PDB file of C-alpha atoms in Angstrom:
ATOM      1  CA  MET A   1     152.094 180.359 103.144  1.00 40.00           C
ATOM      2  CA  PRO A   2     148.750 179.109 102.738  1.00 43.00           C
ATOM      3  CA  ARG A   3     149.529 176.055  99.616  1.00 41.00           C
ATOM      4  CA  ARG A   4     147.780 178.037  95.834  1.00 40.00           C
ATOM      5  CA  GLU A   5     146.049 174.690  94.240  1.00 40.00           C
ATOM      6  CA  GLN A   6     147.102 175.235  91.392  1.00 39.00           C
ATOM      7  CA  ILE A   7     143.934 174.767  87.448  1.00 42.00           C
ATOM      8  CA  HIS A   8     145.528 174.055  84.774  1.00 37.00           C
ATOM      9  CA  VAL A   9     142.442 174.921  81.623  1.00 39.00           C
ATOM     10  CA  TYR A  10     143.078 173.535  78.300  1.00 34.00           C
ATOM     11  CA  VAL A  11     141.828 175.109  75.240  1.00 42.00           C
ATOM     12  CA  GLU A  12     141.539 173.297  72.174  1.00 50.00           C
ATOM     13  CA  THR A  13     142.250 175.889  69.981  1.00 48.00           C
ATOM     14  CA  ASP A  14     142.543 173.737  67.125  1.00 76.00           C
ATOM     15  CA  GLU A  15     140.333 173.472  64.209  1.00 90.00           C
ATOM     16  CA  PRO A  16     138.487 170.322  62.871  1.00 94.00           C
ATOM     17  CA  ARG A  17     139.851 169.857  59.603  1.00 95.00           C
ATOM     18  CA  ASP A  18     143.035 170.512  61.331  1.00 95.00           C
ATOM     19  CA  ARG A  19     143.444 166.902  62.883  1.00 95.00           C
ATOM     20  CA  GLU A  20     143.023 165.618  59.168  1.00 97.00           C
ATOM     21  CA  VAL A  21     145.433 163.431  57.722  1.00 97.00           C
ATOM     22  CA  ASP A  22     147.487 164.073  54.451  1.00 97.00           C
ATOM     23  CA  LEU A  23     146.051 163.398  51.671  1.00 97.00           C
ATOM     24  CA  ASP A  24     149.007 161.614  50.367  1.00 97.00           C
ATOM     25  CA  PHE A  25     150.046 158.563  51.795  1.00 97.00           C
ATOM     26  CA  ALA A  26     150.997 154.958  50.670  1.00 98.00           C
ATOM     27  CA  ARG A  27     147.677 152.672  49.501  1.00 98.00           C
ATOM     28  CA  GLU A  28     147.811 149.373  48.303  1.00 98.00           C
ATOM     29  CA  TRP A  29     145.875 148.081  45.254  1.00 98.00           C
ATOM     30  CA  ILE A  30     144.775 144.908  44.096  1.00 98.00           C
ATOM     31  CA  GLU A  31     143.806 144.024  41.182  1.00 98.00           C
ATOM     32  CA  PHE A  32     141.508 141.494  39.619  1.00 98.00           C
ATOM     33  CA  VAL A  33     138.654 140.078  36.737  1.00 98.00           C
ATOM     34  CA  ASP A  34     134.963 139.585  37.813  1.00 98.00           C
ATOM     35  CA  PRO A  35     133.635 135.854  37.704  1.00 98.00           C
ATOM     36  CA  ALA A  36     130.970 137.153  36.222  1.00 98.00           C
ATOM     37  CA  ASP A  37     132.572 139.142  33.216  1.00 98.00           C
ATOM     38  CA  GLU A  38     136.170 138.212  31.965  1.00 97.00           C
ATOM     39  CA  GLN A  39     135.996 141.995  30.436  1.00 97.00           C
ATOM     40  CA  HIS A  40     135.608 143.413  33.967  1.00 98.00           C
ATOM     41  CA  VAL A  41     138.560 144.358  35.470  1.00 98.00           C
ATOM     42  CA  VAL A  42     138.504 144.943  39.310  1.00 98.00           C
ATOM     43  CA  ARG A  43     141.354 147.384  40.850  1.00 98.00           C
ATOM     44  CA  ALA A  44     140.356 148.074  44.169  1.00 98.00           C
ATOM     45  CA  ASP A  45     142.079 150.308  47.011  1.00 98.00           C
ATOM     46  CA  LEU A  46     142.675 147.497  50.076  1.00 98.00           C
ATOM     47  CA  THR A  47     144.296 150.809  52.338  1.00 98.00           C
ATOM     48  CA  TRP A  48     140.328 152.386  52.018  1.00 98.00           C
ATOM     49  CA  LEU A  49     138.831 149.196  51.783  1.00 98.00           C
ATOM     50  CA  LEU A  50     140.434 147.734  54.707  1.00 98.00           C
ATOM     51  CA  SER A  51     139.576 150.730  56.840  1.00 98.00           C
ATOM     52  CA  ARG A  52     137.669 151.741  59.653  1.00 98.00           C
ATOM     53  CA  TRP A  53     135.539 154.300  58.194  1.00 98.00           C
ATOM     54  CA  ASN A  54     131.981 154.840  59.446  1.00 97.00           C
ATOM     55  CA  CYS A  55     129.429 157.586  58.502  1.00 97.00           C
ATOM     56  CA  ILE A  56     129.473 160.068  62.332  1.00 97.00           C
ATOM     57  CA  PHE A  57     126.697 162.224  60.877  1.00 96.00           C
ATOM     58  CA  GLY A  58     124.596 163.792  64.313  1.00 94.00           C
ATOM     59  CA  ARG A  59     127.779 161.674  66.541  1.00 94.00           C
ATOM     60  CA  GLY A  60     130.866 164.136  66.157  1.00 95.00           C
ATOM     61  CA  CYS A  61     130.523 165.250  62.422  1.00 97.00           C
ATOM     62  CA  HIS A  62     131.680 168.358  61.974  1.00 97.00           C
ATOM     63  CA  GLY A  63     129.929 169.376  58.885  1.00 97.00           C
ATOM     64  CA  ILE A  64     131.337 170.378  55.037  1.00 97.00           C
ATOM     65  CA  ILE A  65     130.568 174.279  56.103  1.00 96.00           C
ATOM     66  CA  LYS A  66     131.886 175.827  59.364  1.00 96.00           C
ATOM     67  CA  GLY A  67     129.089 176.465  62.000  1.00 95.00           C
ATOM     68  CA  ARG A  68     126.623 174.346  59.849  1.00 96.00           C
ATOM     69  CA  ALA A  69     127.788 170.347  61.740  1.00 96.00           C
ATOM     70  CA  GLY A  70     123.699 169.919  61.428  1.00 95.00           C
ATOM     71  CA  ASP A  71     123.390 169.555  57.804  1.00 97.00           C
ATOM     72  CA  GLY A  72     126.454 167.332  57.052  1.00 97.00           C
ATOM     73  CA  CYS A  73     128.046 166.890  53.754  1.00 96.00           C
ATOM     74  CA  CYS A  74     124.407 167.706  52.862  1.00 97.00           C
ATOM     75  CA  SER A  75     124.478 171.476  52.501  1.00 95.00           C
ATOM     76  CA  HIS A  76     125.219 171.861  48.463  1.00 92.00           C
ATOM     77  CA  GLY A  77     122.610 169.022  47.065  1.00 93.00           C
ATOM     78  CA  ALA A  78     123.171 166.628  44.922  1.00 96.00           C
ATOM     79  CA  PHE A  79     123.766 166.353  40.854  1.00 96.00           C
ATOM     80  CA  PHE A  80     121.956 163.819  39.747  1.00 97.00           C
ATOM     81  CA  THR A  81     123.955 161.265  37.218  1.00 95.00           C
ATOM     82  CA  ASP A  82     121.936 160.342  34.865  1.00 96.00           C
ATOM     83  CA  GLU A  83     117.666 160.038  33.874  1.00 97.00           C
ATOM     84  CA  ASP A  84     118.327 156.605  35.602  1.00 97.00           C
ATOM     85  CA  ASP A  85     118.680 157.876  39.138  1.00 98.00           C
ATOM     86  CA  GLN A  86     116.211 161.156  38.662  1.00 98.00           C
ATOM     87  CA  LYS A  87     113.922 158.295  38.043  1.00 98.00           C
ATOM     88  CA  ARG A  88     114.370 156.818  41.227  1.00 97.00           C
ATOM     89  CA  VAL A  89     114.160 159.321  43.294  1.00 98.00           C
ATOM     90  CA  ARG A  90     110.934 160.923  41.813  1.00 98.00           C
ATOM     91  CA  ALA A  91     109.209 157.267  42.747  1.00 98.00           C
ATOM     92  CA  ALA A  92     110.832 157.278  46.280  1.00 98.00           C
ATOM     93  CA  VAL A  93     109.852 160.964  46.437  1.00 98.00           C
ATOM     94  CA  LYS A  94     106.050 160.113  46.560  1.00 97.00           C
ATOM     95  CA  THR A  95     106.186 158.162  49.233  1.00 98.00           C
ATOM     96  CA  LEU A  96     107.495 160.774  51.098  1.00 98.00           C
ATOM     97  CA  THR A  97     104.259 162.629  53.374  1.00 98.00           C
ATOM     98  CA  PRO A  98     104.934 166.470  55.286  1.00 98.00           C
ATOM     99  CA  GLU A  99     104.763 163.957  58.616  1.00 98.00           C
ATOM    100  CA  THR A 100     108.007 162.332  57.450  1.00 98.00           C
ATOM    101  CA  TRP A 101     109.486 165.440  55.138  1.00 98.00           C
ATOM    102  CA  GLN A 102     109.388 168.765  56.775  1.00 98.00           C
ATOM    103  CA  HIS A 103     110.179 170.670  54.167  1.00 97.00           C
ATOM    104  CA  PHE A 104     107.568 169.076  51.935  1.00 97.00           C
ATOM    105  CA  ARG A 105     107.286 170.138  48.140  1.00 96.00           C
ATOM    106  CA  LYS A 106     105.202 168.256  45.092  1.00 95.00           C
ATOM    107  CA  GLY A 107     106.919 168.587  42.263  1.00 96.00           C
ATOM    108  CA  PHE A 108     110.000 167.609  40.561  1.00 96.00           C
ATOM    109  CA  LYS A 109     110.818 171.004  39.470  1.00 95.00           C
ATOM    110  CA  ASN A 110     109.539 171.950  42.473  1.00 96.00           C
ATOM    111  CA  TYR A 111     112.682 169.945  44.652  1.00 97.00           C
ATOM    112  CA  THR A 112     115.063 170.153  41.684  1.00 97.00           C
ATOM    113  CA  GLU A 113     117.283 173.372  40.227  1.00 96.00           C
ATOM    114  CA  MET A 114     119.598 173.583  37.416  1.00 95.00           C
ATOM    115  CA  ASP A 115     123.540 174.470  38.489  1.00 92.00           C
ATOM    116  CA  THR A 116     126.865 174.347  37.471  1.00 87.00           C
ATOM    117  CA  VAL A 117     129.650 171.652  38.243  1.00 77.00           C
ATOM    118  CA  ASP A 118     132.355 173.986  38.275  1.00 71.00           C
ATOM    119  CA  GLY A 119     130.945 176.540  35.927  1.00 74.00           C
ATOM    120  CA  GLY A 120     130.542 173.835  33.204  1.00 80.00           C
ATOM    121  CA  THR A 121     127.329 172.482  31.758  1.00 86.00           C
ATOM    122  CA  PRO A 122     124.267 172.999  33.272  1.00 91.00           C
ATOM    123  CA  GLN A 123     122.885 169.720  34.994  1.00 93.00           C
ATOM    124  CA  ARG A 124     119.657 169.112  37.809  1.00 96.00           C
ATOM    125  CA  ARG A 125     119.709 168.730  40.936  1.00 97.00           C
ATOM    126  CA  THR A 126     118.601 168.516  45.046  1.00 98.00           C
ATOM    127  CA  ALA A 127     117.068 171.666  45.432  1.00 98.00           C
ATOM    128  CA  THR A 128     118.157 173.674  48.567  1.00 97.00           C
ATOM    129  CA  ARG A 129     116.723 175.758  51.406  1.00 95.00           C
ATOM    130  CA  LYS A 130     117.036 180.163  50.622  1.00 92.00           C
ATOM    131  CA  ASP A 131     120.513 180.217  53.006  1.00 87.00           C
ATOM    132  CA  GLY A 132     120.275 176.632  54.033  1.00 92.00           C
ATOM    133  CA  PRO A 133     120.856 173.082  53.215  1.00 97.00           C
ATOM    134  CA  CYS A 134     118.970 169.710  50.655  1.00 98.00           C
ATOM    135  CA  VAL A 135     115.169 170.630  50.874  1.00 98.00           C
ATOM    136  CA  PHE A 136     115.617 166.766  51.537  1.00 98.00           C
ATOM    137  CA  LEU A 137     117.520 167.333  55.274  1.00 98.00           C
ATOM    138  CA  ASN A 138     115.320 167.111  57.629  1.00 98.00           C
ATOM    139  CA  ASP A 139     115.797 169.421  60.888  1.00 96.00           C
ATOM    140  CA  ALA A 140     117.593 166.372  64.097  1.00 95.00           C
ATOM    141  CA  ASP A 141     114.413 167.701  66.086  1.00 96.00           C
ATOM    142  CA  PHE A 142     111.458 166.625  63.654  1.00 97.00           C
ATOM    143  CA  PRO A 143     108.543 164.996  64.729  1.00 97.00           C
ATOM    144  CA  GLY A 144     109.299 162.625  61.874  1.00 96.00           C
ATOM    145  CA  GLY A 145     112.703 162.069  62.479  1.00 96.00           C
ATOM    146  CA  GLY A 146     116.216 164.415  61.557  1.00 97.00           C
ATOM    147  CA  GLY A 147     118.432 163.606  58.820  1.00 97.00           C
ATOM    148  CA  CYS A 148     117.510 162.889  55.138  1.00 98.00           C
ATOM    149  CA  ALA A 149     113.384 162.690  54.999  1.00 98.00           C
ATOM    150  CA  LEU A 150     114.634 159.707  51.516  1.00 98.00           C
ATOM    151  CA  HIS A 151     116.786 157.818  53.857  1.00 98.00           C
ATOM    152  CA  GLY A 152     113.966 157.780  56.887  1.00 98.00           C
ATOM    153  CA  GLN A 153     112.154 156.440  54.400  1.00 98.00           C
ATOM    154  CA  ALA A 154     113.280 153.759  53.409  1.00 98.00           C
ATOM    155  CA  LEU A 155     114.267 152.026  56.335  1.00 98.00           C
ATOM    156  CA  ARG A 156     110.433 152.681  56.843  1.00 97.00           C
ATOM    157  CA  ASP A 157     109.641 150.535  53.805  1.00 98.00           C
ATOM    158  CA  GLY A 158     112.549 148.526  55.357  1.00 98.00           C
ATOM    159  CA  LYS A 159     114.627 149.069  51.719  1.00 98.00           C
ATOM    160  CA  HIS A 160     117.812 150.155  51.714  1.00 98.00           C
ATOM    161  CA  PRO A 161     118.569 153.833  51.790  1.00 98.00           C
ATOM    162  CA  LEU A 162     120.436 153.376  48.030  1.00 98.00           C
ATOM    163  CA  GLU A 163     117.699 152.389  46.613  1.00 98.00           C
ATOM    164  CA  TYR A 164     115.617 156.086  47.497  1.00 98.00           C
ATOM    165  CA  LYS A 165     118.734 158.471  47.449  1.00 98.00           C
ATOM    166  CA  PRO A 166     120.451 159.934  44.523  1.00 98.00           C
ATOM    167  CA  ASP A 167     123.342 157.902  43.473  1.00 98.00           C
ATOM    168  CA  VAL A 168     126.152 160.660  44.631  1.00 96.00           C
ATOM    169  CA  CYS A 169     124.692 160.078  47.998  1.00 97.00           C
ATOM    170  CA  TRP A 170     124.061 156.759  48.738  1.00 97.00           C
ATOM    171  CA  GLN A 171     128.238 155.805  46.955  1.00 97.00           C
ATOM    172  CA  LEU A 172     129.693 158.425  48.992  1.00 96.00           C
ATOM    173  CA  PRO A 173     132.665 157.997  50.753  1.00 96.00           C
ATOM    174  CA  ILE A 174     133.337 155.527  48.099  1.00 98.00           C
ATOM    175  CA  ARG A 175     134.675 156.707  44.497  1.00 97.00           C
ATOM    176  CA  ARG A 176     134.745 154.752  41.485  1.00 98.00           C
ATOM    177  CA  GLU A 177     135.985 155.276  38.403  1.00 97.00           C
ATOM    178  CA  GLN A 178     135.117 153.684  34.984  1.00 98.00           C
ATOM    179  CA  ASP A 179     137.402 153.437  32.109  1.00 98.00           C
ATOM    180  CA  TRP A 180     137.911 150.887  28.510  1.00 98.00           C
ATOM    181  CA  ALA A 181     141.146 149.571  28.876  1.00 98.00           C
ATOM    182  CA  THR A 182     142.718 148.730  25.019  1.00 97.00           C
ATOM    183  CA  ARG A 183     145.822 145.953  25.958  1.00 96.00           C
ATOM    184  CA  PRO A 184     149.075 145.753  24.851  1.00 97.00           C
ATOM    185  CA  ASP A 185     147.242 142.853  23.002  1.00 96.00           C
ATOM    186  CA  THR A 186     144.571 144.896  21.493  1.00 97.00           C
ATOM    187  CA  THR A 187     141.801 143.575  23.130  1.00 96.00           C
ATOM    188  CA  LYS A 188     139.677 146.059  25.598  1.00 98.00           C
ATOM    189  CA  VAL A 189     138.553 145.384  29.090  1.00 98.00           C
ATOM    190  CA  LEU A 190     136.000 147.962  31.669  1.00 98.00           C
ATOM    191  CA  VAL A 191     138.398 148.569  34.197  1.00 98.00           C
ATOM    192  CA  SER A 192     136.413 150.141  37.620  1.00 98.00           C
ATOM    193  CA  THR A 193     138.814 151.750  39.981  1.00 98.00           C
ATOM    194  CA  ILE A 194     137.432 151.534  43.372  1.00 98.00           C
ATOM    195  CA  THR A 195     138.773 153.689  46.397  1.00 98.00           C
ATOM    196  CA  GLU A 196     138.782 156.326  48.653  1.00 98.00           C
ATOM    197  CA  PHE A 197     136.061 160.075  48.012  1.00 98.00           C
ATOM    198  CA  ASP A 198     138.735 162.059  49.209  1.00 97.00           C
ATOM    199  CA  ARG A 199     138.757 166.439  49.189  1.00 96.00           C
ATOM    200  CA  ARG A 200     140.409 165.822  46.171  1.00 95.00           C
ATOM    201  CA  GLY A 201     136.774 163.723  45.205  1.00 94.00           C
ATOM    202  CA  TRP A 202     135.218 167.069  44.059  1.00 92.00           C
ATOM    203  CA  GLY A 203     136.989 168.872  42.474  1.00 90.00           C
ATOM    204  CA  GLU A 204     138.883 172.342  43.374  1.00 89.00           C
ATOM    205  CA  GLY A 205     136.453 172.819  45.726  1.00 90.00           C
ATOM    206  CA  GLY A 206     137.084 170.109  47.984  1.00 94.00           C
ATOM    207  CA  HIS A 207     139.652 171.788  49.117  1.00 95.00           C
ATOM    208  CA  GLU A 208     137.641 174.266  50.715  1.00 95.00           C
ATOM    209  CA  LEU A 209     135.447 172.230  53.080  1.00 96.00           C
ATOM    210  CA  HIS A 210     134.996 173.308  56.705  1.00 97.00           C
ATOM    211  CA  TRP A 211     135.534 169.366  57.234  1.00 98.00           C
ATOM    212  CA  TRP A 212     135.934 165.993  55.279  1.00 98.00           C
ATOM    213  CA  CYS A 213     135.217 162.932  56.722  1.00 97.00           C
ATOM    214  CA  THR A 214     137.643 160.342  55.073  1.00 98.00           C
ATOM    215  CA  SER A 215     140.652 161.802  56.371  1.00 97.00           C
ATOM    216  CA  ALA A 216     139.321 162.324  59.642  1.00 97.00           C
ATOM    217  CA  PRO A 217     140.457 160.155  62.741  1.00 97.00           C
ATOM    218  CA  GLU A 218     137.283 160.793  64.289  1.00 96.00           C
ATOM    219  CA  ALA A 219     135.756 159.173  62.002  1.00 98.00           C
ATOM    220  CA  HIS A 220     137.561 156.170  61.678  1.00 98.00           C
ATOM    221  CA  THR A 221     135.770 154.427  64.631  1.00 97.00           C
ATOM    222  CA  ALA A 222     133.690 151.501  62.657  1.00 97.00           C
ATOM    223  CA  ARG A 223     134.272 148.121  64.382  1.00 95.00           C
ATOM    224  CA  LYS A 224     133.843 146.528  61.094  1.00 96.00           C
ATOM    225  CA  ALA A 225     136.266 146.790  58.035  1.00 98.00           C
ATOM    226  CA  LEU A 226     134.173 148.861  54.800  1.00 98.00           C
ATOM    227  CA  TYR A 227     133.982 146.060  52.512  1.00 98.00           C
ATOM    228  CA  GLN A 228     131.986 145.131  55.181  1.00 98.00           C
ATOM    229  CA  GLU A 229     129.967 147.687  56.668  1.00 97.00           C
ATOM    230  CA  TYR A 230     129.175 148.578  52.552  1.00 98.00           C
ATOM    231  CA  GLU A 231     128.031 145.515  51.349  1.00 98.00           C
ATOM    232  CA  PRO A 232     124.985 146.373  49.296  1.00 98.00           C
ATOM    233  CA  GLU A 233     126.764 149.250  48.022  1.00 98.00           C
ATOM    234  CA  LEU A 234     129.556 147.990  46.575  1.00 98.00           C
ATOM    235  CA  THR A 235     128.433 145.664  45.263  1.00 98.00           C
ATOM    236  CA  ALA A 236     125.986 147.739  43.334  1.00 98.00           C
ATOM    237  CA  LEU A 237     128.919 149.676  42.628  1.00 98.00           C
ATOM    238  CA  ILE A 238     130.402 146.604  40.705  1.00 98.00           C
ATOM    239  CA  GLY A 239     128.300 143.192  41.034  1.00 98.00           C
ATOM    240  CA  LYS A 240     127.371 140.215  43.107  1.00 98.00           C
ATOM    241  CA  ALA A 241     130.113 137.860  42.010  1.00 98.00           C
ATOM    242  CA  ALA A 242     132.905 140.648  41.523  1.00 98.00           C
ATOM    243  CA  TYR A 243     131.855 141.948  45.361  1.00 98.00           C
ATOM    244  CA  SER A 244     132.324 137.982  46.340  1.00 98.00           C
ATOM    245  CA  ARG A 245     135.660 138.165  44.963  1.00 98.00           C
ATOM    246  CA  LEU A 246     136.506 140.907  46.558  1.00 98.00           C
ATOM    247  CA  ALA A 247     135.329 140.440  49.954  1.00 98.00           C
ATOM    248  CA  GLU A 248     137.469 136.907  49.705  1.00 98.00           C
ATOM    249  CA  LEU A 249     140.607 139.489  48.962  1.00 98.00           C
ATOM    250  CA  CYS A 250     139.644 141.538  51.342  1.00 98.00           C
ATOM    251  CA  ALA A 251     139.803 138.624  54.260  1.00 98.00           C
ATOM    252  CA  ALA A 252     142.985 137.923  53.067  1.00 97.00           C
ATOM    253  CA  ARG A 253     145.198 140.610  53.065  1.00 97.00           C
ATOM    254  CA  ALA A 254     143.794 141.663  56.496  1.00 96.00           C
ATOM    255  CA  ARG A 255     144.660 138.259  57.660  1.00 96.00           C
ATOM    256  CA  ARG A 256     148.222 138.734  56.742  1.00 95.00           C
ATOM    257  CA  GLY A 257     148.138 142.856  58.018  1.00 94.00           C
ATOM    258  CA  LEU A 258     148.259 146.012  55.447  1.00 95.00           C
ATOM    259  CA  VAL A 259     151.524 146.703  54.371  1.00 95.00           C
ATOM    260  CA  ALA A 260     149.730 150.643  54.235  1.00 97.00           C
ATOM    261  CA  PRO A 261     147.119 151.358  56.531  1.00 97.00           C
ATOM    262  CA  HIS A 262     145.041 154.308  57.118  1.00 98.00           C
ATOM    263  CA  PRO A 263     146.966 156.511  58.808  1.00 97.00           C
ATOM    264  CA  ALA A 264     143.653 158.159  59.945  1.00 97.00           C
ATOM    265  CA  SER A 265     142.115 154.714  61.169  1.00 96.00           C
ATOM    266  CA  PRO A 266     143.531 152.706  64.612  1.00 91.00           C
ATOM    267  CA  ALA A 267     146.505 150.306  65.131  1.00 81.00           C
ATOM    268  CA  ARG A 268     144.237 146.943  65.068  1.00 66.00           C
ATOM    269  CA  LYS A 269     145.633 143.147  64.927  1.00 55.00           C
ATOM    270  CA  GLY A 270     146.205 141.997  61.197  1.00 48.00           C
ATOM    271  CA  GLN A 271     146.245 145.422  59.755  1.00 51.00           C
ATOM    272  CA  GLY A 272     149.894 146.276  59.707  1.00 46.00           C
ATOM    273  CA  SER A 273     151.750 149.681  60.701  1.00 39.00           C
ATOM    274  CA  ASN A 274     151.951 152.760  58.742  1.00 35.00           C
ATOM    275  CA  LEU A 275     155.069 154.050  56.661  1.00 32.00           C
TER     276      LEU A 275
END
């Protein structure tokens, strides 16, 4: 009988979320005093800062809403943190034109709107298009450039995007929490905690996101560690002197090898083994 050729067809049936690592795993932390301010203590998540995460928007990002990968994490607009945040974005928007911003709108109240976070106090955020993402998100085929119009304009102006974008946009995926702590001797220090902005960072709604990149192995593909790639953002969050000290400590830990590396990042020399 003639030999029959066997053909194997593999169908990927899992959802992108199925490949994400669990939210709970061992982490390494370090705590140090800011060289520029003895009342400022930085508590840093080495597992996150030494991970190989990088943004893959437009390069495999699945988006936070199913079927809208092109939105990335821009589907719901961005809440402003304070007046300074609003003021910075107002100034940045004035540099945009219909040629660089696909959904051009004039007037602060026309490109922002009021909303609530988990049904709480109303806050202002960037507006979203009807049944669409943030008004500042240009389509991928827009002649003026796809992606965030503010991000693109900052690069054209020779600026870092953190100078133009809302705080929450440029800070992601780093989460900073700040609290005053009273020590046993009654002295007080401001503790800045730097860690991963995982699903829990979004509150209860974070668990409903279609996909989230910080726990996704496909987003842990950077050549450099996160603390190196995000030097400008980390400097803005904790200060220049504190960042310099943080970088020294991260480099020293990398040389020795992490005991608790990020499970989504590939195993690398000096990174140690997963627990």
